[in-house]
Coordinates of C-alpha atoms and ligand atoms in Angstrom, one line a residue:
X25 CA 13.1 -13.3 6.5
X26 CA 15.7 -14.2 3.5
X27 CA 14.9 -14.4 0.1
X28 CA 13.2 -17.6 0.2
X29 CA 11.2 -16.9 3.2
X30 CA 9.3 -13.0 3.3
X31 CA 7.2 -11.8 6.1
X32 CA 3.2 -12.3 6.4
X33 CA 3.0 -8.8 4.7
X34 CA 5.0 -9.0 1.8
X35 CA 3.8 -12.7 1.0
X36 CA 1.0 -11.5 0.7
X37 CA 2.4 -8.3 -1.1
X38 CA 4.3 -10.6 -3.9
X39 CA 0.7 -13.0 -4.1
X40 CA -0.9 -10.8 -6.3
X41 CA 2.4 -10.7 -9.2
X42 CA 0.1 -12.0 -11.9
X43 CA 2.6 -14.8 -14.0
X44 CA 5.2 -13.2 -15.8
X45 CA 4.8 -9.5 -15.4
X46 CA 8.1 -7.6 -15.4
X47 CA 7.6 -5.5 -11.8
X48 CA 9.5 -2.6 -10.1
X49 CA 9.5 -2.7 -6.5
X50 CA 9.8 1.0 -5.5
X51 CA 11.4 2.0 -2.0
X52 CA 13.3 -2.3 -2.3
X53 CA 15.2 -1.5 0.6
X54 CA 16.9 -4.5 1.3
X55 CA 15.7 -6.1 -2.1
X56 CA 13.6 -9.4 0.0
X57 CA 10.4 -9.2 -2.2
X58 CA 12.4 -8.9 -6.3
X59 CA 14.6 -11.5 -5.3
X60 CA 12.0 -13.8 -4.1
X61 CA 9.1 -13.5 -7.0
X62 CA 11.8 -13.7 -9.7
X63 CA 13.5 -16.5 -8.0
X64 CA 9.9 -18.0 -7.1
X65 CA 9.1 -17.9 -11.2
X66 CA 6.2 -14.9 -9.8
X67 CA 8.4 -12.1 -11.8
X68 CA 10.2 -12.5 -14.9
X69 CA 12.4 -9.9 -14.3
X70 CA 12.6 -6.7 -12.3
X71 CA 14.0 -3.4 -11.5
X72 CA 14.4 -2.6 -7.5
X73 CA 14.5 1.2 -6.8
X74 CA 16.2 3.0 -3.6
X75 CA 16.2 6.9 -3.5
X76 CA 18.4 5.9 -0.1
X77 CA 22.4 5.2 -0.2
X78 CA 22.4 2.4 2.5
X79 CA 19.3 0.5 1.3
X80 CA 20.4 1.3 -2.3
X81 CA 23.7 -0.9 -1.3
X82 CA 21.8 -3.3 0.3
X83 CA 19.5 -3.9 -2.7
X84 CA 22.2 -4.2 -4.8
X85 CA 24.8 -6.7 -2.2
X86 CA 21.2 -8.7 -2.2
X87 CA 20.6 -9.0 -5.3
X88 CA 24.3 -10.0 -6.8
X89 CA 25.0 -12.8 -3.6
X90 CA 21.9 -13.3 -4.8
X91 CA 23.2 -14.3 -8.4
X92 CA 20.6 -12.6 -10.1
X93 CA 21.9 -9.7 -11.6
X94 CA 20.5 -10.3 -15.3
X95 CA 17.0 -10.4 -14.2
X96 CA 16.7 -7.2 -11.4
X97 CA 17.7 -4.1 -12.2
X98 CA 18.6 -2.5 -8.8
X99 CA 18.7 1.6 -8.9
X100 CA 19.1 5.0 -7.5
X101 CA 16.4 6.8 -7.5
X102 CA 13.3 8.9 -6.6
X103 CA 9.9 7.3 -6.5
X104 CA 8.9 6.4 -10.1
X105 CA 12.1 8.1 -12.3
X106 CA 14.1 4.5 -11.5
X107 CA 11.5 3.2 -14.3
X108 CA 11.3 3.5 -18.0
X109 CA 8.2 3.9 -19.8
X110 CA 6.9 0.9 -21.3
X111 CA 9.5 -1.4 -19.3
X112 CA 8.0 -2.7 -16.7
X113 CA 3.8 -4.2 -15.9
X114 CA 3.3 -3.8 -12.1
X115 CA 4.9 -1.7 -9.6
X116 CA 4.6 -2.5 -6.0
X117 CA 5.1 0.1 -3.4
X118 CA 4.6 -1.9 0.2
X119 CA 5.8 -0.3 3.6
X120 CA 5.4 3.2 3.3
X121 CA 2.6 6.3 4.4
X122 CA -0.5 6.0 2.3
X123 CA 0.9 9.7 1.4
X124 CA 4.3 9.1 0.6
X125 CA 2.5 6.0 -2.0
X126 CA 0.6 8.3 -3.5
X127 CA 3.1 10.8 -4.5
X128 CA 5.3 8.7 -5.6
X129 CA 2.5 7.7 -8.0
X130 CA 1.2 11.1 -8.4
X131 CA 4.9 12.7 -9.5
X132 CA 5.4 9.9 -12.5
X133 CA 2.3 9.1 -14.0
X134 CA 3.9 9.4 -17.3
X135 CA 5.3 6.2 -16.1
X136 CA 2.3 4.3 -15.4
X137 CA 0.9 4.5 -19.2
X138 CA 1.7 0.8 -20.0
X139 CA 1.6 -0.7 -16.3
X140 CA -0.9 -2.9 -15.6
X141 CA -1.1 -3.2 -12.4
X142 CA -0.6 -1.9 -8.8
X143 CA 0.2 -3.3 -5.9
X144 CA 0.2 -0.9 -2.6
X145 CA 0.6 -2.1 0.9
X146 CA 0.4 1.5 2.8
X147 CA 1.1 1.3 5.8
X148 CA -1.1 4.4 7.5
X149 CA -3.7 6.7 5.3
X150 CA -4.9 3.6 3.0
X151 CA -8.2 6.2 2.2
X152 CA -5.6 8.2 0.6
X153 CA -4.4 5.5 -1.9
X154 CA -8.4 4.5 -2.8
X155 CA -8.6 8.2 -3.0
X156 CA -6.0 8.8 -6.0
X157 CA -7.1 5.1 -7.8
X158 CA -10.2 6.5 -8.1
X159 CA -9.3 9.9 -9.1
X160 CA -6.3 8.8 -11.6
X161 CA -8.8 5.6 -13.5
X162 CA -7.3 2.5 -11.6
X163 CA -10.1 -0.1 -10.1
X164 CA -9.4 -1.7 -7.2
X165 CA -9.3 -5.2 -7.6
X166 CA -8.7 -7.2 -4.3
X167 CA -7.5 -6.3 -0.7
X168 CA -6.3 -8.0 1.8
X169 CA -6.2 -7.0 5.7
X170 CA -3.2 -9.2 7.3
X171 CA -2.2 -9.2 11.1
X172 CA 1.8 -9.2 11.9
X173 CA 3.8 -8.7 15.2
X174 CA 1.0 -7.0 16.8
X175 CA 0.6 -4.8 13.3
X176 CA -2.4 -4.5 10.5
X177 CA -1.6 -4.2 7.0
X178 CA -3.6 -3.4 4.3
X179 CA -2.5 -4.3 0.6
X180 CA -4.6 -2.8 -2.1
X181 CA -4.3 -4.1 -5.7
X182 CA -5.7 -1.8 -9.1
X183 CA -6.2 -2.8 -12.5
X184 CA -6.0 -0.3 -15.6
X185 CA -8.7 -2.9 -17.5
X186 CA -11.4 -4.2 -14.7
X187 CA -14.5 -2.9 -14.7
X188 CA -15.4 0.5 -12.3
X189 CA -15.9 -0.7 -9.4
X190 CA -19.9 0.4 -7.5
X191 CA -18.9 2.8 -4.3
X192 CA -22.2 2.9 -2.9
X193 CA -21.2 4.7 0.0
X194 CA -17.8 6.3 -1.1
X195 CA -16.7 8.1 2.5
X196 CA -16.6 4.9 4.6
X197 CA -15.8 2.8 1.3
X198 CA -12.1 4.7 1.1
X199 CA -11.3 4.6 5.2
X200 CA -12.6 0.9 5.4
X201 CA -11.9 -0.6 1.9
X202 CA -14.9 -1.7 -0.2
X203 CA -13.4 -5.6 -0.6
X204 CA -12.1 -5.8 3.1
X205 CA -16.1 -4.1 3.8
X206 CA -17.7 -7.2 2.4
X207 CA -15.8 -9.9 4.7
X208 CA -15.2 -8.1 7.4
X209 CA -12.8 -10.7 9.5
X210 CA -12.1 -11.0 12.3
X211 CA -8.6 -9.0 12.4
X212 CA -10.7 -6.2 10.2
X213 CA -12.7 -6.0 13.4
X214 CA -9.1 -6.1 15.8
X215 CA -7.8 -3.1 13.9
X216 CA -10.8 -0.7 13.6
X217 CA -11.2 -1.4 16.7
X218 CA -7.8 -0.7 18.1
X219 CA -8.2 2.9 15.7
X220 CA -11.2 3.4 17.4
X221 CA -9.5 3.4 21.1
X222 CA -6.9 6.0 19.7
X223 CA -9.1 8.2 18.0
X224 CA -11.0 8.3 21.3
X225 CA -8.3 9.3 23.4
X226 CA -7.3 12.1 20.6
X227 CA -10.5 13.2 20.3
X228 CA -10.5 13.8 24.7
X229 CA -7.3 15.7 24.4
X230 CA -8.5 17.9 21.7
X231 CA -11.4 18.6 24.5
X232 CA -9.1 19.8 26.8
X233 CA -7.1 22.1 24.2
X234 CA -8.0 25.6 23.4
X235 CA -10.1 25.4 20.3
X236 CA -9.7 26.8 17.1
X237 CA -10.5 26.8 13.7
X238 CA -7.8 23.6 13.0
X239 CA -8.7 21.7 16.1
X240 CA -12.4 22.0 14.8
X241 CA -11.6 20.5 12.1
X242 CA -9.4 17.7 13.2
X243 CA -12.5 17.2 15.9
X244 CA -14.8 17.0 13.4
X245 CA -13.7 14.6 11.2
X246 CA -12.1 12.1 14.0
X247 CA -16.0 12.6 15.1
X248 CA -17.3 11.3 11.6
X249 CA -14.8 8.7 11.3
X250 CA -15.4 7.1 14.8
X251 CA -18.8 7.1 13.7
X252 CA -18.6 5.3 10.0
X253 CA -16.2 2.6 12.1
X254 CA -18.6 2.3 14.6
X255 CA -21.9 2.0 12.1
X256 CA -19.4 -0.3 10.6
X257 CA -18.6 -2.8 13.5
X258 CA -21.8 -2.6 15.2
Ligands
LIG322 C1 10.4 1.5 5.6 S1 11.2 1.0 4.1 C2 10.1 -0.6 3.2 C3 11.4 -1.8 2.4 C4 10.3 -2.5 1.6 N1 9.6 -2.4 0.4 C5 9.5 -3.1 2.7 O1 8.2 -2.7 2.5 O2 9.8 -4.3 3.5 C6 10.6 2.0 2.7 C7 12.1 2.4 2.0 O3 11.7 3.2 0.7 C8 12.6 3.9 0.8 N2 12.1 5.1 0.5 C9 11.5 6.4 0.5 N3 11.2 7.5 0.2 C10 10.8 6.9 -1.4 C11 11.6 7.3 -2.8 N4 10.5 9.1 -2.9 N5 12.0 6.3 -3.4 C12 12.2 5.8 -3.5 N6 12.5 4.9 -2.7 C13 11.9 5.6 -1.0 C14 13.1 4.2 1.6 O4 14.5 4.6 1.4 C15 13.3 2.6 2.2 O5 14.4 2.3 2.1

């Protein structure tokens, strides 16, 4: 991967940037995504945000080496602290867990006031991100599920100015994704069959473990999710 050729995961993320948007890539690490987006003319300008010194330095060096320092600002800081209100149209947060992505959005809410689009790629717990979007008046406008190197990645796109999406079975749609459920392609079947297998192994272990309130709640949650996914795959 380099700034001319991204991974399939990051290329899919970049494909949702609307023309002429100013973007912020939070947790940018090597800054491949903002360099690619600006270089390819997908974004007008970018901020690469990083909280950890090592990745911040590699982002800084990458942008300098690519001679893009006049259009990409590399900033060190936690989450949306690196962005000023009104400075960007689109925020990208990729390659983190769903809980961390929602924490970053929740803690930086005031920075989102003038943002039009969020492109979010949670490695796990995408349902937490969908729930946060719903609770915070962001309309999910597209989703992709891709497989790369044996791993599955969900990419969620949300816009401010879209019509409200009508959920018919909230639990199921938050877990599996309303758009992904609509298409239910081969990758969808493979991902959820693999999740089902893992959940059944965990359930089996919980059955053998000493029962207490915590394990009972976990079992109930797993049984419910297994039933939702089995129904969706049938
Ligand atoms: C696994 S990497 C993903 C890098 C890149 N976004 C991608 O998708 O390939 C996650 C990066 O997010 C950074 N990070 C984690 N929490 C952060 C936060 N609260 N604010 C900014 N960056 C954060 C980490 O230091 C790390 O470099």
